[in-house]
mmCIF file of N, CA and C in Angstrom:
data_model
loop_
_atom_site.group_PDB
_atom_site.id
_atom_site.type_symbol
_atom_site.label_atom_id
_atom_site.label_comp_id
_atom_site.label_asym_id
_atom_site.label_seq_id
_atom_site.Cartn_x
_atom_site.Cartn_y
_atom_site.Cartn_z
ATOM 1 N N UNK A 75 -52.019 -8.896 -47.659
ATOM 2 C CA UNK A 75 -52.955 -7.834 -47.322
ATOM 3 C C UNK A 75 -52.194 -6.613 -46.809
ATOM 4 N N UNK A 76 -51.231 -6.834 -45.913
ATOM 5 C CA UNK A 76 -50.479 -5.710 -45.342
ATOM 6 C C UNK A 76 -49.661 -4.976 -46.408
ATOM 7 N N UNK A 77 -49.029 -5.732 -47.286
ATOM 8 C CA UNK A 77 -48.229 -5.116 -48.346
ATOM 9 C C UNK A 77 -49.108 -4.252 -49.250
ATOM 10 N N UNK A 78 -50.220 -4.796 -49.664
ATOM 11 C CA UNK A 78 -51.127 -4.055 -50.550
ATOM 12 C C UNK A 78 -51.690 -2.840 -49.834
ATOM 13 N N UNK A 79 -52.157 -3.023 -48.607
ATOM 14 C CA UNK A 79 -52.722 -1.908 -47.852
ATOM 15 C C UNK A 79 -51.692 -0.800 -47.663
ATOM 16 N N UNK A 80 -50.459 -1.177 -47.401
ATOM 17 C CA UNK A 80 -49.387 -0.179 -47.208
ATOM 18 C C UNK A 80 -49.203 0.691 -48.452
ATOM 19 N N UNK A 81 -49.182 0.074 -49.598
ATOM 20 C CA UNK A 81 -48.915 0.850 -50.812
ATOM 21 C C UNK A 81 -50.162 1.490 -51.405
ATOM 22 N N UNK A 82 -51.300 0.879 -51.235
ATOM 23 C CA UNK A 82 -52.529 1.476 -51.754
ATOM 24 C C UNK A 82 -52.977 2.644 -50.884
ATOM 25 N N UNK A 83 -52.785 2.507 -49.568
ATOM 26 C CA UNK A 83 -53.287 3.515 -48.649
ATOM 27 C C UNK A 83 -54.803 3.405 -48.540
ATOM 28 N N UNK A 84 -55.353 3.941 -47.462
ATOM 29 C CA UNK A 84 -56.788 3.862 -47.235
ATOM 30 C C UNK A 84 -57.448 5.199 -47.521
ATOM 31 N N UNK A 85 -58.537 5.122 -48.259
ATOM 32 C CA UNK A 85 -59.400 6.285 -48.474
ATOM 33 C C UNK A 85 -60.838 5.841 -48.291
ATOM 34 N N UNK A 86 -61.537 6.518 -47.408
ATOM 35 C CA UNK A 86 -62.913 6.127 -47.104
ATOM 36 C C UNK A 86 -63.883 6.530 -48.208
ATOM 37 N N UNK A 87 -63.555 7.560 -48.945
ATOM 38 C CA UNK A 87 -64.448 8.050 -50.003
ATOM 39 C C UNK A 87 -63.888 7.675 -51.380
ATOM 40 N N UNK A 88 -64.774 7.488 -52.341
ATOM 41 C CA UNK A 88 -64.320 7.166 -53.695
ATOM 42 C C UNK A 88 -63.438 8.274 -54.279
ATOM 43 N N UNK A 89 -62.479 7.870 -55.083
ATOM 44 C CA UNK A 89 -61.545 8.792 -55.734
ATOM 45 C C UNK A 89 -61.087 8.161 -57.047
ATOM 46 N N UNK A 90 -60.427 8.954 -57.867
ATOM 47 C CA UNK A 90 -59.834 8.420 -59.100
ATOM 48 C C UNK A 90 -58.374 8.084 -58.822
ATOM 49 N N UNK A 91 -57.991 6.855 -59.134
ATOM 50 C CA UNK A 91 -56.591 6.451 -58.983
ATOM 51 C C UNK A 91 -55.760 7.140 -60.075
ATOM 52 N N UNK A 92 -54.419 7.026 -60.026
ATOM 53 C CA UNK A 92 -53.592 7.680 -61.050
ATOM 54 C C UNK A 92 -53.926 7.267 -62.487
ATOM 55 N N UNK A 93 -54.519 6.087 -62.642
ATOM 56 C CA UNK A 93 -54.915 5.647 -63.987
ATOM 57 C C UNK A 93 -56.320 6.131 -64.353
ATOM 58 N N UNK A 94 -56.973 6.870 -63.429
ATOM 59 C CA UNK A 94 -58.271 7.464 -63.714
ATOM 60 C C UNK A 94 -59.480 6.599 -63.392
ATOM 61 N N UNK A 95 -59.271 5.487 -62.698
ATOM 62 C CA UNK A 95 -60.357 4.547 -62.402
ATOM 63 C C UNK A 95 -60.971 4.867 -61.033
ATOM 64 N N UNK A 96 -62.303 4.932 -60.914
ATOM 65 C CA UNK A 96 -62.932 5.126 -59.606
ATOM 66 C C UNK A 96 -62.541 4.004 -58.635
ATOM 67 N N UNK A 97 -62.122 4.400 -57.451
ATOM 68 C CA UNK A 97 -61.492 3.502 -56.478
ATOM 69 C C UNK A 97 -61.931 3.893 -55.077
ATOM 70 N N UNK A 98 -61.891 2.934 -54.145
ATOM 71 C CA UNK A 98 -62.242 3.212 -52.747
ATOM 72 C C UNK A 98 -61.438 2.279 -51.844
ATOM 73 N N UNK A 99 -61.373 2.632 -50.565
ATOM 74 C CA UNK A 99 -60.723 1.758 -49.589
ATOM 75 C C UNK A 99 -59.249 1.609 -49.863
ATOM 76 N N UNK A 100 -58.807 0.370 -50.032
ATOM 77 C CA UNK A 100 -57.410 0.060 -50.325
ATOM 78 C C UNK A 100 -57.238 -0.285 -51.803
ATOM 79 N N UNK A 101 -57.642 0.627 -52.662
ATOM 80 C CA UNK A 101 -57.460 0.415 -54.093
ATOM 81 C C UNK A 101 -58.502 -0.475 -54.740
ATOM 82 N N UNK A 102 -59.644 -0.656 -54.103
ATOM 83 C CA UNK A 102 -60.695 -1.514 -54.644
ATOM 84 C C UNK A 102 -61.430 -0.769 -55.757
ATOM 85 N N UNK A 103 -61.565 -1.412 -56.895
ATOM 86 C CA UNK A 103 -62.297 -0.824 -58.017
ATOM 87 C C UNK A 103 -63.609 -1.547 -58.279
ATOM 88 N N UNK A 104 -63.758 -2.738 -57.686
ATOM 89 C CA UNK A 104 -64.973 -3.543 -57.803
ATOM 90 C C UNK A 104 -65.279 -4.098 -56.421
ATOM 91 N N UNK A 105 -66.490 -3.875 -55.949
ATOM 92 C CA UNK A 105 -66.913 -4.396 -54.648
ATOM 93 C C UNK A 105 -67.057 -5.918 -54.706
ATOM 94 N N UNK A 106 -67.047 -6.585 -53.534
ATOM 95 C CA UNK A 106 -67.213 -8.043 -53.521
ATOM 96 C C UNK A 106 -68.485 -8.538 -54.218
ATOM 97 N N UNK A 107 -69.517 -7.708 -54.281
ATOM 98 C CA UNK A 107 -70.754 -8.116 -54.962
ATOM 99 C C UNK A 107 -70.679 -7.957 -56.478
ATOM 100 N N UNK A 108 -69.518 -7.506 -56.996
ATOM 101 C CA UNK A 108 -69.326 -7.359 -58.434
ATOM 102 C C UNK A 108 -69.623 -5.979 -58.978
ATOM 103 N N UNK A 109 -70.184 -5.101 -58.162
ATOM 104 C CA UNK A 109 -70.502 -3.738 -58.596
ATOM 105 C C UNK A 109 -69.220 -2.903 -58.675
ATOM 106 N N UNK A 110 -69.082 -2.167 -59.769
ATOM 107 C CA UNK A 110 -67.926 -1.279 -59.922
ATOM 108 C C UNK A 110 -68.063 -0.079 -58.997
ATOM 109 N N UNK A 111 -66.960 0.379 -58.473
ATOM 110 C CA UNK A 111 -66.945 1.586 -57.647
ATOM 111 C C UNK A 111 -67.273 2.778 -58.535
ATOM 112 N N UNK A 112 -68.104 3.696 -58.022
ATOM 113 C CA UNK A 112 -68.377 4.952 -58.711
ATOM 114 C C UNK A 112 -68.011 6.098 -57.773
ATOM 115 N N UNK A 113 -67.816 7.253 -58.328
ATOM 116 C CA UNK A 113 -67.464 8.424 -57.520
ATOM 117 C C UNK A 113 -68.621 8.903 -56.655
ATOM 118 N N UNK A 114 -69.821 8.387 -56.901
ATOM 119 C CA UNK A 114 -70.994 8.774 -56.123
ATOM 120 C C UNK A 114 -71.259 7.828 -54.945
ATOM 121 N N UNK A 115 -70.474 6.780 -54.786
ATOM 122 C CA UNK A 115 -70.693 5.801 -53.715
ATOM 123 C C UNK A 115 -70.483 6.427 -52.341
ATOM 124 N N UNK A 116 -71.138 5.842 -51.340
ATOM 125 C CA UNK A 116 -70.972 6.277 -49.957
ATOM 126 C C UNK A 116 -69.576 5.923 -49.452
ATOM 127 N N UNK A 117 -69.142 6.630 -48.423
ATOM 128 C CA UNK A 117 -67.875 6.333 -47.760
ATOM 129 C C UNK A 117 -67.962 4.973 -47.070
ATOM 130 N N UNK A 118 -66.800 4.347 -46.858
ATOM 131 C CA UNK A 118 -66.737 3.075 -46.137
ATOM 132 C C UNK A 118 -65.759 3.205 -44.982
ATOM 133 N N UNK A 119 -65.878 2.306 -44.028
ATOM 134 C CA UNK A 119 -64.958 2.293 -42.886
ATOM 135 C C UNK A 119 -63.678 1.548 -43.264
ATOM 136 N N UNK A 120 -62.647 1.747 -42.478
ATOM 137 C CA UNK A 120 -61.392 1.039 -42.720
ATOM 138 C C UNK A 120 -61.583 -0.466 -42.526
ATOM 139 N N UNK A 121 -62.380 -0.850 -41.549
ATOM 140 C CA UNK A 121 -62.671 -2.271 -41.321
ATOM 141 C C UNK A 121 -63.343 -2.878 -42.557
ATOM 142 N N UNK A 122 -64.342 -2.187 -43.099
ATOM 143 C CA UNK A 122 -65.028 -2.674 -44.304
ATOM 144 C C UNK A 122 -64.066 -2.740 -45.484
ATOM 145 N N UNK A 123 -63.166 -1.764 -45.574
ATOM 146 C CA UNK A 123 -62.195 -1.751 -46.671
ATOM 147 C C UNK A 123 -61.258 -2.955 -46.589
ATOM 148 N N UNK A 124 -60.816 -3.306 -45.383
ATOM 149 C CA UNK A 124 -59.983 -4.502 -45.221
ATOM 150 C C UNK A 124 -60.751 -5.759 -45.633
ATOM 151 N N UNK A 125 -62.001 -5.837 -45.250
ATOM 152 C CA UNK A 125 -62.810 -7.002 -45.611
ATOM 153 C C UNK A 125 -62.986 -7.095 -47.127
ATOM 154 N N UNK A 126 -63.248 -5.966 -47.776
ATOM 155 C CA UNK A 126 -63.368 -5.950 -49.240
ATOM 156 C C UNK A 126 -62.068 -6.419 -49.889
ATOM 157 N N UNK A 127 -60.939 -5.914 -49.392
ATOM 158 C CA UNK A 127 -59.639 -6.288 -49.938
ATOM 159 C C UNK A 127 -59.403 -7.787 -49.768
ATOM 160 N N UNK A 128 -59.611 -8.298 -48.574
ATOM 161 C CA UNK A 128 -59.395 -9.730 -48.315
ATOM 162 C C UNK A 128 -60.281 -10.584 -49.212
ATOM 163 N N UNK A 129 -61.531 -10.178 -49.366
ATOM 164 C CA UNK A 129 -62.461 -10.933 -50.210
ATOM 165 C C UNK A 129 -61.958 -10.979 -51.656
ATOM 166 N N UNK A 130 -61.574 -9.838 -52.194
ATOM 167 C CA UNK A 130 -61.118 -9.805 -53.589
ATOM 168 C C UNK A 130 -59.831 -10.595 -53.789
ATOM 169 N N UNK A 131 -58.930 -10.513 -52.825
ATOM 170 C CA UNK A 131 -57.693 -11.286 -52.945
ATOM 171 C C UNK A 131 -57.988 -12.776 -52.966
ATOM 172 N N UNK A 132 -58.822 -13.214 -52.027
ATOM 173 C CA UNK A 132 -59.150 -14.633 -51.921
ATOM 174 C C UNK A 132 -59.924 -15.132 -53.146
ATOM 175 N N UNK A 133 -60.848 -14.318 -53.611
ATOM 176 C CA UNK A 133 -61.717 -14.721 -54.727
ATOM 177 C C UNK A 133 -61.006 -14.669 -56.080
ATOM 178 N N UNK A 134 -60.240 -13.631 -56.304
ATOM 179 C CA UNK A 134 -59.702 -13.396 -57.653
ATOM 180 C C UNK A 134 -58.186 -13.507 -57.766
ATOM 181 N N UNK A 135 -57.463 -12.818 -56.917
ATOM 182 C CA UNK A 135 -56.030 -12.656 -57.153
ATOM 183 C C UNK A 135 -55.179 -13.835 -56.695
ATOM 184 N N UNK A 136 -55.491 -14.425 -55.558
ATOM 185 C CA UNK A 136 -54.737 -15.602 -55.114
ATOM 186 C C UNK A 136 -54.928 -16.755 -56.106
ATOM 187 N N UNK A 137 -56.166 -17.087 -56.503
ATOM 188 C CA UNK A 137 -56.322 -18.164 -57.488
ATOM 189 C C UNK A 137 -55.631 -17.862 -58.821
ATOM 190 N N UNK A 138 -55.682 -16.613 -59.257
ATOM 191 C CA UNK A 138 -55.050 -16.260 -60.537
ATOM 192 C C UNK A 138 -53.542 -16.441 -60.473
ATOM 193 N N UNK A 139 -52.921 -15.975 -59.400
ATOM 194 C CA UNK A 139 -51.467 -16.132 -59.269
ATOM 195 C C UNK A 139 -51.118 -17.614 -59.161
ATOM 196 N N UNK A 140 -51.891 -18.377 -58.419
ATOM 197 C CA UNK A 140 -51.627 -19.819 -58.312
ATOM 198 C C UNK A 140 -51.753 -20.517 -59.657
ATOM 199 N N UNK A 141 -52.700 -20.067 -60.471
ATOM 200 C CA UNK A 141 -52.889 -20.655 -61.809
ATOM 201 C C UNK A 141 -51.757 -20.270 -62.754
ATOM 202 N N UNK A 142 -51.361 -19.003 -62.711
ATOM 203 C CA UNK A 142 -50.349 -18.504 -63.650
ATOM 204 C C UNK A 142 -48.927 -18.869 -63.256
ATOM 205 N N UNK A 143 -48.695 -19.004 -61.969
ATOM 206 C CA UNK A 143 -47.359 -19.309 -61.448
ATOM 207 C C UNK A 143 -47.496 -20.447 -60.434
ATOM 208 N N UNK A 144 -47.744 -21.660 -60.913
ATOM 209 C CA UNK A 144 -48.149 -22.760 -60.028
ATOM 210 C C UNK A 144 -47.068 -23.323 -59.116
ATOM 211 N N UNK A 145 -45.820 -23.066 -59.385
ATOM 212 C CA UNK A 145 -44.766 -23.714 -58.603
ATOM 213 C C UNK A 145 -44.005 -22.754 -57.695
ATOM 214 N N UNK A 146 -44.693 -21.769 -57.151
ATOM 215 C CA UNK A 146 -44.030 -20.841 -56.238
ATOM 216 C C UNK A 146 -43.618 -21.592 -54.978
ATOM 217 N N UNK A 147 -42.389 -21.382 -54.570
ATOM 218 C CA UNK A 147 -41.844 -22.146 -53.454
ATOM 219 C C UNK A 147 -41.844 -21.392 -52.128
ATOM 220 N N UNK A 148 -42.238 -20.119 -52.143
ATOM 221 C CA UNK A 148 -42.238 -19.326 -50.916
ATOM 222 C C UNK A 148 -43.457 -18.411 -50.882
ATOM 223 N N UNK A 149 -44.033 -18.270 -49.694
ATOM 224 C CA UNK A 149 -45.183 -17.382 -49.523
ATOM 225 C C UNK A 149 -44.838 -15.943 -49.879
ATOM 226 N N UNK A 150 -43.603 -15.528 -49.618
ATOM 227 C CA UNK A 150 -43.185 -14.154 -49.930
ATOM 228 C C UNK A 150 -43.254 -13.888 -51.428
ATOM 229 N N UNK A 151 -42.883 -14.850 -52.215
ATOM 230 C CA UNK A 151 -42.944 -14.690 -53.669
ATOM 231 C C UNK A 151 -44.392 -14.597 -54.134
ATOM 232 N N UNK A 152 -45.247 -15.410 -53.559
ATOM 233 C CA UNK A 152 -46.665 -15.328 -53.894
ATOM 234 C C UNK A 152 -47.216 -13.961 -53.507
ATOM 235 N N UNK A 153 -46.836 -13.463 -52.330
ATOM 236 C CA UNK A 153 -47.310 -12.149 -51.874
ATOM 237 C C UNK A 153 -46.884 -11.054 -52.845
ATOM 238 N N UNK A 154 -45.652 -11.122 -53.324
ATOM 239 C CA UNK A 154 -45.166 -10.121 -54.274
ATOM 240 C C UNK A 154 -45.995 -10.140 -55.551
ATOM 241 N N UNK A 155 -46.276 -11.329 -56.056
ATOM 242 C CA UNK A 155 -47.018 -11.443 -57.315
ATOM 243 C C UNK A 155 -48.494 -11.106 -57.146
ATOM 244 N N UNK A 156 -49.060 -11.415 -55.990
ATOM 245 C CA UNK A 156 -50.448 -11.032 -55.723
ATOM 246 C C UNK A 156 -50.551 -9.515 -55.651
ATOM 247 N N UNK A 157 -49.605 -8.873 -54.985
ATOM 248 C CA UNK A 157 -49.578 -7.407 -54.915
ATOM 249 C C UNK A 157 -49.458 -6.807 -56.310
ATOM 250 N N UNK A 158 -48.569 -7.363 -57.107
ATOM 251 C CA UNK A 158 -48.366 -6.889 -58.475
ATOM 252 C C UNK A 158 -49.652 -7.036 -59.290
ATOM 253 N N UNK A 159 -50.253 -8.223 -59.250
ATOM 254 C CA UNK A 159 -51.474 -8.471 -60.030
ATOM 255 C C UNK A 159 -52.612 -7.575 -59.561
ATOM 256 N N UNK A 160 -52.696 -7.350 -58.254
ATOM 257 C CA UNK A 160 -53.737 -6.473 -57.716
ATOM 258 C C UNK A 160 -53.556 -5.056 -58.251
ATOM 259 N N UNK A 161 -52.335 -4.635 -58.379
ATOM 260 C CA UNK A 161 -52.047 -3.272 -58.808
ATOM 261 C C UNK A 161 -52.202 -3.066 -60.315
ATOM 262 N N UNK A 162 -51.740 -4.003 -61.115
ATOM 263 C CA UNK A 162 -51.735 -3.798 -62.568
ATOM 264 C C UNK A 162 -52.724 -4.685 -63.321
ATOM 265 N N UNK A 163 -53.264 -5.688 -62.640
ATOM 266 C CA UNK A 163 -54.224 -6.581 -63.263
ATOM 267 C C UNK A 163 -53.650 -7.946 -63.570
ATOM 268 N N UNK A 164 -54.510 -8.937 -63.512
ATOM 269 C CA UNK A 164 -54.114 -10.319 -63.770
ATOM 270 C C UNK A 164 -53.644 -10.477 -65.216
ATOM 271 N N UNK A 165 -54.309 -9.793 -66.133
ATOM 272 C CA UNK A 165 -53.919 -9.890 -67.547
ATOM 273 C C UNK A 165 -52.501 -9.433 -67.795
ATOM 274 N N UNK A 166 -52.083 -8.401 -67.081
ATOM 275 C CA UNK A 166 -50.705 -7.918 -67.236
ATOM 276 C C UNK A 166 -49.721 -8.977 -66.760
ATOM 277 N N UNK A 167 -50.012 -9.618 -65.639
ATOM 278 C CA UNK A 167 -49.134 -10.698 -65.165
ATOM 279 C C UNK A 167 -49.123 -11.844 -66.168
ATOM 280 N N UNK A 168 -50.291 -12.205 -66.650
ATOM 281 C CA UNK A 168 -50.402 -13.350 -67.556
ATOM 282 C C UNK A 168 -49.539 -13.195 -68.805
ATOM 283 N N UNK A 169 -49.500 -12.010 -69.367
ATOM 284 C CA UNK A 169 -48.777 -11.798 -70.631
ATOM 285 C C UNK A 169 -47.365 -11.255 -70.438
ATOM 286 N N UNK A 170 -46.892 -11.195 -69.212
ATOM 287 C CA UNK A 170 -45.623 -10.520 -68.930
ATOM 288 C C UNK A 170 -44.392 -11.418 -69.011
ATOM 289 N N UNK A 171 -43.283 -10.769 -69.281
ATOM 290 C CA UNK A 171 -41.984 -11.433 -69.177
ATOM 291 C C UNK A 171 -41.704 -11.778 -67.724
ATOM 292 N N UNK A 172 -42.226 -10.990 -66.808
ATOM 293 C CA UNK A 172 -42.102 -11.290 -65.379
ATOM 294 C C UNK A 172 -42.585 -12.711 -65.108
ATOM 295 N N UNK A 173 -43.748 -13.052 -65.592
ATOM 296 C CA UNK A 173 -44.297 -14.402 -65.374
ATOM 297 C C UNK A 173 -43.373 -15.469 -65.949
ATOM 298 N N UNK A 174 -42.823 -15.218 -67.119
ATOM 299 C CA UNK A 174 -41.900 -16.185 -67.727
ATOM 300 C C UNK A 174 -40.683 -16.394 -66.838
ATOM 301 N N UNK A 175 -40.165 -15.312 -66.287
ATOM 302 C CA UNK A 175 -38.996 -15.413 -65.394
ATOM 303 C C UNK A 175 -39.355 -16.168 -64.110
ATOM 304 N N UNK A 176 -40.524 -15.860 -63.547
ATOM 305 C CA UNK A 176 -40.969 -16.539 -62.326
ATOM 306 C C UNK A 176 -41.113 -18.041 -62.588
ATOM 307 N N UNK A 177 -41.769 -18.408 -63.666
ATOM 308 C CA UNK A 177 -41.994 -19.827 -63.947
ATOM 309 C C UNK A 177 -40.714 -20.566 -64.315
ATOM 310 N N UNK A 178 -39.695 -19.818 -64.735
ATOM 311 C CA UNK A 178 -38.380 -20.407 -64.993
ATOM 312 C C UNK A 178 -37.519 -20.416 -63.723
ATOM 313 N N UNK A 179 -38.079 -19.877 -62.632
ATOM 314 C CA UNK A 179 -37.376 -19.748 -61.349
ATOM 315 C C UNK A 179 -36.109 -18.887 -61.484
ATOM 316 N N UNK A 180 -36.175 -17.937 -62.386
ATOM 317 C CA UNK A 180 -35.109 -16.939 -62.571
ATOM 318 C C UNK A 180 -35.467 -15.745 -61.685
ATOM 319 N N UNK A 181 -35.116 -15.833 -60.411
ATOM 320 C CA UNK A 181 -35.552 -14.831 -59.438
ATOM 321 C C UNK A 181 -34.892 -13.486 -59.647
ATOM 322 N N UNK A 182 -33.631 -13.468 -60.059
ATOM 323 C CA UNK A 182 -32.982 -12.183 -60.367
ATOM 324 C C UNK A 182 -33.655 -11.524 -61.568
ATOM 325 N N UNK A 183 -33.932 -12.313 -62.593
ATOM 326 C CA UNK A 183 -34.619 -11.787 -63.766
ATOM 327 C C UNK A 183 -36.028 -11.328 -63.437
ATOM 328 N N UNK A 184 -36.713 -12.064 -62.564
ATOM 329 C CA UNK A 184 -38.067 -11.676 -62.157
ATOM 330 C C UNK A 184 -38.038 -10.355 -61.397
ATOM 331 N N UNK A 185 -37.074 -10.214 -60.490
ATOM 332 C CA UNK A 185 -36.958 -8.963 -59.727
ATOM 333 C C UNK A 185 -36.668 -7.790 -60.659
ATOM 334 N N UNK A 186 -35.839 -8.023 -61.661
ATOM 335 C CA UNK A 186 -35.540 -6.983 -62.649
ATOM 336 C C UNK A 186 -36.792 -6.614 -63.440
ATOM 337 N N UNK A 187 -37.564 -7.608 -63.841
ATOM 338 C CA UNK A 187 -38.775 -7.369 -64.633
ATOM 339 C C UNK A 187 -39.845 -6.629 -63.838
ATOM 340 N N UNK A 188 -40.048 -7.009 -62.580
ATOM 341 C CA UNK A 188 -41.119 -6.381 -61.803
ATOM 342 C C UNK A 188 -40.850 -4.893 -61.611
ATOM 343 N N UNK A 189 -39.589 -4.523 -61.512
ATOM 344 C CA UNK A 189 -39.225 -3.108 -61.324
ATOM 345 C C UNK A 189 -39.545 -2.255 -62.543
ATOM 346 N N UNK A 190 -39.740 -2.882 -63.686
ATOM 347 C CA UNK A 190 -40.045 -2.135 -64.910
ATOM 348 C C UNK A 190 -41.472 -1.579 -64.914
ATOM 349 N N UNK A 191 -42.316 -2.097 -64.056
ATOM 350 C CA UNK A 191 -43.737 -1.716 -64.006
ATOM 351 C C UNK A 191 -43.927 -0.571 -63.017
ATOM 352 N N UNK A 192 -43.319 0.556 -63.312
ATOM 353 C CA UNK A 192 -43.306 1.698 -62.382
ATOM 354 C C UNK A 192 -44.019 2.939 -62.934
ATOM 355 N N UNK A 193 -44.875 2.737 -63.951
ATOM 356 C CA UNK A 193 -45.541 3.871 -64.597
ATOM 357 C C UNK A 193 -47.060 3.750 -64.540
ATOM 358 N N UNK A 194 -47.706 4.894 -64.508
ATOM 359 C CA UNK A 194 -49.153 4.985 -64.690
ATOM 360 C C UNK A 194 -49.376 6.088 -65.704
ATOM 361 N N UNK A 195 -50.070 5.769 -66.770
ATOM 362 C CA UNK A 195 -50.277 6.749 -67.824
ATOM 363 C C UNK A 195 -48.975 7.184 -68.470
ATOM 364 N N UNK A 196 -47.975 6.290 -68.492
ATOM 365 C CA UNK A 196 -46.689 6.588 -69.111
ATOM 366 C C UNK A 196 -45.739 7.407 -68.247
ATOM 367 N N UNK A 197 -46.148 7.724 -67.023
ATOM 368 C CA UNK A 197 -45.337 8.555 -66.126
ATOM 369 C C UNK A 197 -44.838 7.701 -64.963
ATOM 370 N N UNK A 198 -43.527 7.760 -64.700
ATOM 371 C CA UNK A 198 -42.955 7.049 -63.561
ATOM 372 C C UNK A 198 -43.485 7.692 -62.284
ATOM 373 N N UNK A 199 -44.024 6.855 -61.376
ATOM 374 C CA UNK A 199 -44.542 7.335 -60.102
ATOM 375 C C UNK A 199 -43.658 6.819 -58.968
ATOM 376 N N UNK A 200 -43.265 7.723 -58.081
ATOM 377 C CA UNK A 200 -42.394 7.343 -56.962
ATOM 378 C C UNK A 200 -43.001 6.226 -56.127
ATOM 379 N N UNK A 201 -44.311 6.281 -55.908
ATOM 380 C CA UNK A 201 -44.975 5.238 -55.133
ATOM 381 C C UNK A 201 -44.860 3.871 -55.795
ATOM 382 N N UNK A 202 -44.946 3.835 -57.126
ATOM 383 C CA UNK A 202 -44.792 2.562 -57.836
ATOM 384 C C UNK A 202 -43.347 2.087 -57.808
ATOM 385 N N UNK A 203 -42.401 2.997 -57.851
ATOM 386 C CA UNK A 203 -40.995 2.614 -57.741
ATOM 387 C C UNK A 203 -40.757 1.940 -56.390
ATOM 388 N N UNK A 204 -41.305 2.525 -55.308
ATOM 389 C CA UNK A 204 -41.149 1.944 -53.969
ATOM 390 C C UNK A 204 -41.867 0.597 -53.861
ATOM 391 N N UNK A 205 -43.056 0.533 -54.414
ATOM 392 C CA UNK A 205 -43.822 -0.720 -54.355
ATOM 393 C C UNK A 205 -43.093 -1.832 -55.086
ATOM 394 N N UNK A 206 -42.624 -1.543 -56.284
ATOM 395 C CA UNK A 206 -41.915 -2.564 -57.065
ATOM 396 C C UNK A 206 -40.618 -2.989 -56.393
ATOM 397 N N UNK A 207 -39.938 -2.081 -55.730
ATOM 398 C CA UNK A 207 -38.720 -2.444 -54.998
ATOM 399 C C UNK A 207 -39.058 -3.416 -53.867
ATOM 400 N N UNK A 208 -40.156 -3.163 -53.155
ATOM 401 C CA UNK A 208 -40.583 -4.054 -52.076
ATOM 402 C C UNK A 208 -40.966 -5.427 -52.643
ATOM 403 N N UNK A 209 -41.690 -5.442 -53.760
ATOM 404 C CA UNK A 209 -42.082 -6.701 -54.385
ATOM 405 C C UNK A 209 -40.854 -7.464 -54.882
ATOM 406 N N UNK A 210 -39.903 -6.739 -55.483
ATOM 407 C CA UNK A 210 -38.668 -7.383 -55.972
ATOM 408 C C UNK A 210 -37.904 -8.019 -54.816
ATOM 409 N N UNK A 211 -37.858 -7.333 -53.701
ATOM 410 C CA UNK A 211 -37.171 -7.884 -52.523
ATOM 411 C C UNK A 211 -37.825 -9.193 -52.070
ATOM 412 N N UNK A 212 -39.155 -9.244 -52.104
ATOM 413 C CA UNK A 212 -39.849 -10.476 -51.725
ATOM 414 C C UNK A 212 -39.583 -11.604 -52.730
ATOM 415 N N UNK A 213 -39.447 -11.267 -53.984
ATOM 416 C CA UNK A 213 -39.133 -12.289 -54.988
ATOM 417 C C UNK A 213 -37.753 -12.904 -54.747
ATOM 418 N N UNK A 214 -36.844 -12.075 -54.293
ATOM 419 C CA UNK A 214 -35.472 -12.559 -54.060
ATOM 420 C C UNK A 214 -35.347 -13.291 -52.739
#
């Protein structure tokens, strides 16, 4: 939660993320009730945003990472992959070379692969470079 919140940042009002998707709180694009965020939604508190984030991680991202990478041996590695999946989507993790490296326990290769995911809309973003470096460090 802390890693994701740090890199997503908090915004009380809906906004478009760099990929153009309506977003609120700590990068939430879908509320816990399943409703998609719209730019017309009301503002939320930081406390509510943390609760939304925790709910989505517990409901969707933790189970997905556990399913896709079942033999993770350290909580830090799971945190890195949950952060990655939250940012780029579970489907991206599922079809990635990163996942193959993780499941082969090739941690250097996994760290190298995760750093490649530093673009939004084909443009390298400094924030994604920093996020991927932090995630790579947790993998190692």
